[in-house]
Amino acid sequence: MGSILGAIMSKAVAIIGAGEIGRAIASILRRKKISVRLWDVDPAKVRGMKPIKETLAGTTAVFLCVPSWVLRAALRNVRPLLPRTAVVVVLSKGMEGKSKKTVAELLPDLLPPRQKWALLSGPMLAEELEQRRLGAGVIATANREVFQTLATLFRGTPLKVEWSKNPSAVAWAGVLKNVYAVGLGIADGLEWSWNAKGWFAAKALEEMHEIFDHLGFHAVHAAGVAGAADFLATGFSPYSRNREFGERIVSRGECEFKSEGCISLPSVVARLGAKTVRRFPVLHALSSVLIHHTDARKTFTKLFSGA
């Protein structure tokens, strides 16, 4: 393992996607004197950006900081240029609409057969990381050496990382926490009290546990950093796009930007089945508002009253 650790600290790391989280990860690594190469489909986002072939050449880790709905396209461009020994780290937290697969289910199909990969998930609000404030992440990989290698990158930084051997569970945690975070945004838009929002958060976490049990995952993943911690950070933070999306649905009747939670919800419903979704009142209410466009105030009032 020592040779791999030495290589990853001395050679370049590539970050594909120069949005908020991509730039935040870049800042963290650069403060450790790690060479970082940023690339984005929009050249205006990266000063002096090199072609993608040069960006990836000789890298030991490639971070994909793109939304789930463009992950397939991003990997289509990246795959033929990936160094064979590079570790691919994906931060997307959603489900692909067409295939209805999580990121953990997509990667084995989209990457070269022997390419090492991991998910990085958890409460990592980019604005806070940029301010050198604390964050927490789960590196999800079945390969202990991959975890140790990536953990070395973040050692001594404000981003605390831990290991999960179960990328599938971590991927589902990221999907569900975004869906339920939209609900807290709706509650904000409806000007619910903190008491009511506390009730909503408790019910959402309860449903996440039950859904994990239904899917055959241990509930510890729903209660952990990639699940409960990320849900609470995302659902209550003013920086969260998922929370803001829900709030704007109430105030404007629509939202001009996409959110992972709203994009993933139809796939979640399809994977669980409509009959199963009705067992989960909060998830059912969210699907009513976001998919079937029922009135948010009436739907959430009914949810809270238990009618």
Short mmCIF file of C-alpha atoms in Angstrom, two decimals:
data_model
loop_
_atom_site.label_atom_id
_atom_site.label_comp_id
_atom_site.label_asym_id
_atom_site.label_seq_id
_atom_site.Cartn_x
_atom_site.Cartn_y
_atom_site.Cartn_z
CA MET A 1 0.00 0.00 0.00
CA GLY A 2 2.88 2.38 0.69
CA SER A 3 3.75 2.78 -2.98
CA ILE A 4 0.15 3.69 -3.82
CA LEU A 5 -0.02 6.22 -0.99
CA GLY A 6 3.21 7.80 -2.09
CA ALA A 7 1.98 8.01 -5.66
CA ILE A 8 -1.32 9.63 -4.79
CA MET A 9 0.37 12.27 -2.65
CA SER A 10 3.06 13.11 -5.19
CA LYS A 11 1.11 13.00 -8.46
CA ALA A 12 -1.90 14.92 -9.71
CA VAL A 13 -5.54 14.50 -8.77
CA ALA A 14 -8.21 15.36 -11.33
CA ILE A 15 -11.60 16.86 -10.52
CA ILE A 16 -14.26 16.64 -13.21
CA GLY A 17 -16.93 19.25 -12.56
CA ALA A 18 -15.97 22.73 -11.38
CA GLY A 19 -19.21 23.49 -9.58
CA GLU A 20 -19.39 24.35 -5.89
CA ILE A 21 -18.47 20.93 -4.52
CA GLY A 22 -15.76 20.38 -7.13
CA ARG A 23 -14.09 23.67 -6.24
CA ALA A 24 -14.46 22.94 -2.53
CA ILE A 25 -12.72 19.56 -2.83
CA ALA A 26 -10.03 21.22 -4.94
CA SER A 27 -9.44 23.84 -2.24
CA ILE A 28 -9.12 21.21 0.48
CA LEU A 29 -6.57 19.19 -1.47
CA ARG A 30 -4.57 22.20 -2.63
CA ARG A 31 -4.16 23.34 0.95
CA LYS A 32 -2.34 20.02 1.47
CA LYS A 33 -0.04 20.91 -1.44
CA ILE A 34 -1.60 18.21 -3.63
CA SER A 35 -1.55 19.01 -7.34
CA VAL A 36 -5.15 19.37 -8.52
CA ARG A 37 -6.36 19.65 -12.11
CA LEU A 38 -9.89 20.95 -12.62
CA TRP A 39 -11.93 20.31 -15.76
CA ASP A 40 -15.47 21.32 -16.62
CA VAL A 41 -17.67 21.08 -19.68
CA ASP A 42 -17.89 24.89 -19.41
CA PRO A 43 -14.33 26.19 -19.97
CA ALA A 44 -15.28 29.56 -18.48
CA LYS A 45 -15.37 27.95 -15.02
CA VAL A 46 -11.68 26.99 -15.02
CA ARG A 47 -8.96 29.48 -15.83
CA GLY A 48 -6.29 28.00 -18.09
CA MET A 49 -8.12 24.69 -18.36
CA LYS A 50 -6.27 21.93 -20.20
CA PRO A 51 -7.97 19.47 -22.59
CA ILE A 52 -9.53 16.56 -20.74
CA LYS A 53 -6.88 14.15 -22.04
CA GLU A 54 -4.12 16.24 -20.44
CA THR A 55 -6.20 16.73 -17.29
CA LEU A 56 -6.45 12.99 -16.70
CA ALA A 57 -3.00 11.92 -17.85
CA GLY A 58 -0.92 10.46 -15.02
CA THR A 59 -3.50 11.11 -12.30
CA THR A 60 -3.86 8.78 -9.36
CA ALA A 61 -7.39 9.82 -8.37
CA VAL A 62 -10.26 11.23 -10.42
CA PHE A 63 -13.14 12.90 -8.57
CA LEU A 64 -16.42 13.10 -10.48
CA CYS A 65 -18.28 16.07 -9.01
CA VAL A 66 -21.28 16.11 -11.34
CA PRO A 67 -25.05 15.64 -10.86
CA SER A 68 -26.41 12.15 -11.31
CA TRP A 69 -28.30 13.12 -14.46
CA VAL A 70 -25.06 13.83 -16.34
CA LEU A 71 -22.92 11.09 -14.76
CA ARG A 72 -23.31 8.68 -17.68
CA ALA A 73 -22.31 11.36 -20.21
CA ALA A 74 -19.36 12.44 -18.08
CA LEU A 75 -18.07 8.88 -17.79
CA ARG A 76 -18.53 8.34 -21.51
CA ASN A 77 -15.98 11.13 -22.07
CA VAL A 78 -13.68 10.09 -19.24
CA ARG A 79 -13.62 6.30 -19.56
CA PRO A 80 -11.24 5.89 -22.54
CA LEU A 81 -8.78 8.36 -20.99
CA LEU A 82 -8.66 7.03 -17.43
CA PRO A 83 -5.25 5.89 -16.21
CA ARG A 84 -5.58 2.20 -15.43
CA THR A 85 -4.41 2.63 -11.82
CA ALA A 86 -6.45 5.75 -11.03
CA VAL A 87 -9.14 5.53 -8.36
CA VAL A 88 -12.45 7.02 -9.52
CA VAL A 89 -14.32 8.83 -6.73
CA VAL A 90 -17.95 9.77 -7.39
CA LEU A 91 -19.85 12.38 -5.37
CA SER A 92 -23.20 12.15 -7.21
CA LYS A 93 -26.14 11.38 -4.88
CA GLY A 94 -29.05 10.47 -7.11
CA MET A 95 -30.69 7.89 -9.34
CA GLU A 96 -30.54 7.83 -13.12
CA GLY A 97 -34.00 8.44 -14.54
CA LYS A 98 -33.85 6.06 -17.49
CA SER A 99 -32.26 3.04 -15.81
CA LYS A 100 -33.57 3.86 -12.31
CA LYS A 101 -30.20 2.77 -10.94
CA THR A 102 -28.23 4.26 -8.09
CA VAL A 103 -24.69 5.47 -8.70
CA ALA A 104 -23.30 2.30 -7.08
CA GLU A 105 -25.31 0.21 -9.53
CA LEU A 106 -24.23 2.27 -12.54
CA LEU A 107 -20.48 2.41 -11.99
CA PRO A 108 -19.66 -1.26 -12.66
CA ASP A 109 -21.35 -0.88 -16.06
CA LEU A 110 -19.81 2.49 -16.93
CA LEU A 111 -16.19 1.98 -15.83
CA PRO A 112 -13.51 -0.34 -17.24
CA PRO A 113 -13.77 -3.80 -15.60
CA ARG A 114 -10.78 -3.50 -13.25
CA GLN A 115 -11.02 0.22 -12.48
CA LYS A 116 -11.02 0.93 -8.75
CA TRP A 117 -13.82 3.22 -7.58
CA ALA A 118 -15.49 4.61 -4.48
CA LEU A 119 -18.36 6.87 -3.48
CA LEU A 120 -17.81 9.95 -1.32
CA SER A 121 -21.01 10.91 0.48
CA GLY A 122 -22.14 12.69 3.63
CA PRO A 123 -22.71 16.22 4.98
CA MET A 124 -20.25 18.16 2.84
CA LEU A 125 -21.91 21.48 2.09
CA ALA A 126 -19.53 23.12 -0.35
CA GLU A 127 -19.93 26.65 1.02
CA GLU A 128 -18.83 25.50 4.46
CA LEU A 129 -15.89 23.47 3.16
CA GLU A 130 -14.72 26.51 1.18
CA GLN A 131 -14.73 28.48 4.45
CA ARG A 132 -12.51 25.78 6.02
CA ARG A 133 -15.36 24.70 8.28
CA LEU A 134 -15.89 21.10 9.33
CA GLY A 135 -17.50 18.45 7.15
CA ALA A 136 -17.92 14.68 7.27
CA GLY A 137 -17.84 12.09 4.53
CA VAL A 138 -18.16 8.37 4.01
CA ILE A 139 -15.81 6.72 1.54
CA ALA A 140 -17.79 3.74 0.33
CA THR A 141 -15.75 0.97 -1.25
CA ALA A 142 -15.39 -2.75 -0.75
CA ASN A 143 -11.62 -2.30 -1.11
CA ARG A 144 -9.86 -1.38 2.15
CA GLU A 145 -6.72 -0.26 0.32
CA VAL A 146 -8.75 2.19 -1.76
CA PHE A 147 -10.26 3.65 1.42
CA GLN A 148 -6.87 4.02 3.11
CA THR A 149 -5.42 5.65 0.02
CA LEU A 150 -8.24 8.19 -0.25
CA ALA A 151 -8.36 8.78 3.51
CA THR A 152 -4.73 9.88 3.30
CA LEU A 153 -5.75 12.70 0.95
CA PHE A 154 -8.08 14.19 3.56
CA ARG A 155 -6.09 13.48 6.71
CA GLY A 156 -5.47 16.71 8.59
CA THR A 157 -8.18 18.60 6.69
CA PRO A 158 -11.58 19.87 7.93
CA LEU A 159 -13.22 16.96 6.07
CA LYS A 160 -13.42 13.96 8.40
CA VAL A 161 -13.86 10.69 6.49
CA GLU A 162 -14.86 7.19 7.54
CA TRP A 163 -15.15 3.87 5.74
CA SER A 164 -18.17 1.91 4.58
CA LYS A 165 -17.79 -1.44 2.86
CA ASN A 166 -21.29 -1.11 1.37
CA PRO A 167 -21.47 1.33 -1.57
CA SER A 168 -25.00 0.16 -2.42
CA ALA A 169 -26.36 1.17 0.99
CA VAL A 170 -24.46 4.46 0.98
CA ALA A 171 -25.82 5.27 -2.49
CA TRP A 172 -29.40 4.66 -1.34
CA ALA A 173 -28.78 6.79 1.77
CA GLY A 174 -27.68 9.68 -0.45
CA VAL A 175 -30.75 9.31 -2.65
CA LEU A 176 -33.26 9.18 0.20
CA LYS A 177 -31.74 11.99 2.23
CA ASN A 178 -32.08 14.32 -0.77
CA VAL A 179 -35.71 13.32 -1.35
CA TYR A 180 -36.64 13.96 2.27
CA ALA A 181 -34.61 17.19 2.39
CA VAL A 182 -36.88 18.60 -0.32
CA GLY A 183 -39.71 17.93 2.11
CA LEU A 184 -38.08 20.08 4.79
CA GLY A 185 -37.82 22.80 2.15
CA ILE A 186 -41.55 22.50 1.50
CA ALA A 187 -42.11 22.79 5.26
CA ASP A 188 -40.01 25.97 5.23
CA GLY A 189 -42.06 27.36 2.35
CA LEU A 190 -45.24 26.63 4.30
CA GLU A 191 -43.71 28.45 7.31
CA TRP A 192 -44.05 25.45 9.56
CA SER A 193 -42.87 25.93 13.12
CA TRP A 194 -39.60 24.43 14.32
CA ASN A 195 -41.73 22.01 16.32
CA ALA A 196 -43.49 20.80 13.18
CA LYS A 197 -40.23 20.59 11.23
CA GLY A 198 -38.72 18.57 14.06
CA TRP A 199 -41.69 16.19 13.78
CA PHE A 200 -41.18 15.97 10.01
CA ALA A 201 -37.47 15.21 10.41
CA ALA A 202 -38.20 12.45 12.92
CA LYS A 203 -40.81 10.86 10.64
CA ALA A 204 -38.49 11.11 7.64
CA LEU A 205 -35.68 9.36 9.52
CA GLU A 206 -38.12 6.70 10.70
CA GLU A 207 -39.16 6.05 7.11
CA MET A 208 -35.55 5.92 5.92
CA HIS A 209 -34.91 3.17 8.49
CA GLU A 210 -37.97 1.25 7.33
CA ILE A 211 -37.07 1.62 3.65
CA PHE A 212 -33.57 0.33 4.35
CA ASP A 213 -35.07 -2.67 6.08
CA HIS A 214 -37.37 -3.21 3.09
CA LEU A 215 -34.35 -3.05 0.74
CA GLY A 216 -32.38 -5.51 2.85
CA PHE A 217 -29.81 -3.03 4.16
CA HIS A 218 -28.77 -2.66 7.79
CA ALA A 219 -30.44 0.38 9.36
CA VAL A 220 -27.04 1.64 10.59
CA HIS A 221 -26.52 3.14 7.13
CA ALA A 222 -29.74 5.14 7.38
CA ALA A 223 -28.77 6.37 10.85
CA GLY A 224 -25.17 7.17 9.94
CA VAL A 225 -23.16 9.92 8.28
CA ALA A 226 -24.38 9.23 4.73
CA GLY A 227 -28.01 9.02 5.86
CA ALA A 228 -29.26 10.87 8.93
CA ALA A 229 -26.33 13.29 9.22
CA ASP A 230 -26.50 14.31 5.57
CA PHE A 231 -30.30 14.57 5.68
CA LEU A 232 -30.22 16.93 8.66
CA ALA A 233 -27.46 19.09 7.18
CA THR A 234 -29.14 19.21 3.78
CA GLY A 235 -32.66 19.67 5.11
CA PHE A 236 -31.91 22.56 7.46
CA SER A 237 -29.05 24.41 5.74
CA PRO A 238 -29.67 27.69 3.86
CA TYR A 239 -26.99 26.51 1.42
CA SER A 240 -28.90 23.37 0.37
CA ARG A 241 -30.34 23.30 -3.14
CA ASN A 242 -32.68 20.45 -2.24
CA ARG A 243 -34.11 22.43 0.67
CA GLU A 244 -34.33 25.56 -1.51
CA PHE A 245 -36.05 23.58 -4.27
CA GLY A 246 -38.82 22.53 -1.88
CA GLU A 247 -39.23 26.06 -0.56
CA ARG A 248 -39.55 27.49 -4.08
CA ILE A 249 -42.13 24.90 -5.08
CA VAL A 250 -44.35 26.43 -2.40
CA SER A 251 -43.56 30.11 -2.97
CA ARG A 252 -43.49 30.09 -6.78
CA GLY A 253 -45.26 26.91 -7.79
CA GLU A 254 -42.16 25.82 -9.70
CA CYS A 255 -38.37 25.93 -9.52
CA GLU A 256 -36.01 26.99 -12.29
CA PHE A 257 -33.17 24.66 -11.27
CA LYS A 258 -32.94 20.90 -10.80
CA SER A 259 -32.41 19.10 -7.51
CA GLU A 260 -31.16 15.57 -6.96
CA GLY A 261 -34.07 14.87 -4.63
CA CYS A 262 -36.80 15.83 -7.08
CA ILE A 263 -35.07 14.19 -10.06
CA SER A 264 -34.60 10.94 -8.13
CA LEU A 265 -38.06 10.70 -6.58
CA PRO A 266 -39.86 9.08 -9.56
CA SER A 267 -37.13 6.42 -9.72
CA VAL A 268 -37.43 5.78 -5.99
CA VAL A 269 -41.19 5.32 -6.36
CA ALA A 270 -40.68 3.00 -9.34
CA ARG A 271 -38.09 0.90 -7.49
CA LEU A 272 -40.18 0.57 -4.33
CA GLY A 273 -43.54 0.27 -6.07
CA ALA A 274 -46.59 2.48 -5.56
CA LYS A 275 -48.14 0.06 -3.06
CA THR A 276 -45.00 0.11 -0.90
CA VAL A 277 -44.73 3.91 -1.09
CA ARG A 278 -48.22 4.23 0.41
CA ARG A 279 -46.83 2.54 3.54
CA PHE A 280 -44.62 5.59 4.08
CA PRO A 281 -46.80 8.69 4.64
CA VAL A 282 -44.03 11.29 4.22
CA LEU A 283 -42.68 9.73 1.04
CA HIS A 284 -46.23 9.36 -0.27
CA ALA A 285 -46.93 13.04 0.43
CA LEU A 286 -43.74 14.07 -1.37
CA SER A 287 -44.64 11.98 -4.41
CA SER A 288 -48.12 13.55 -4.42
CA VAL A 289 -46.70 17.10 -4.45
CA LEU A 290 -43.64 16.65 -6.66
CA ILE A 291 -44.87 14.03 -9.14
CA HIS A 292 -48.66 14.45 -9.18
CA HIS A 293 -48.58 18.20 -8.42
CA THR A 294 -51.13 18.21 -5.61
CA ASP A 295 -51.40 21.35 -3.49
CA ALA A 296 -48.45 21.37 -1.06
CA ARG A 297 -50.28 23.10 1.78
CA LYS A 298 -53.27 20.76 1.68
CA THR A 299 -51.09 17.67 1.28
CA PHE A 300 -48.73 18.56 4.13
CA THR A 301 -51.59 19.64 6.41
CA LYS A 302 -53.17 16.24 5.82
CA LEU A 303 -49.80 14.57 6.47
CA PHE A 304 -49.35 16.34 9.81
CA SER A 305 -52.92 15.70 10.94
CA GLY A 306 -52.58 12.02 10.06
CA ALA A 307 -55.79 12.12 8.05
#
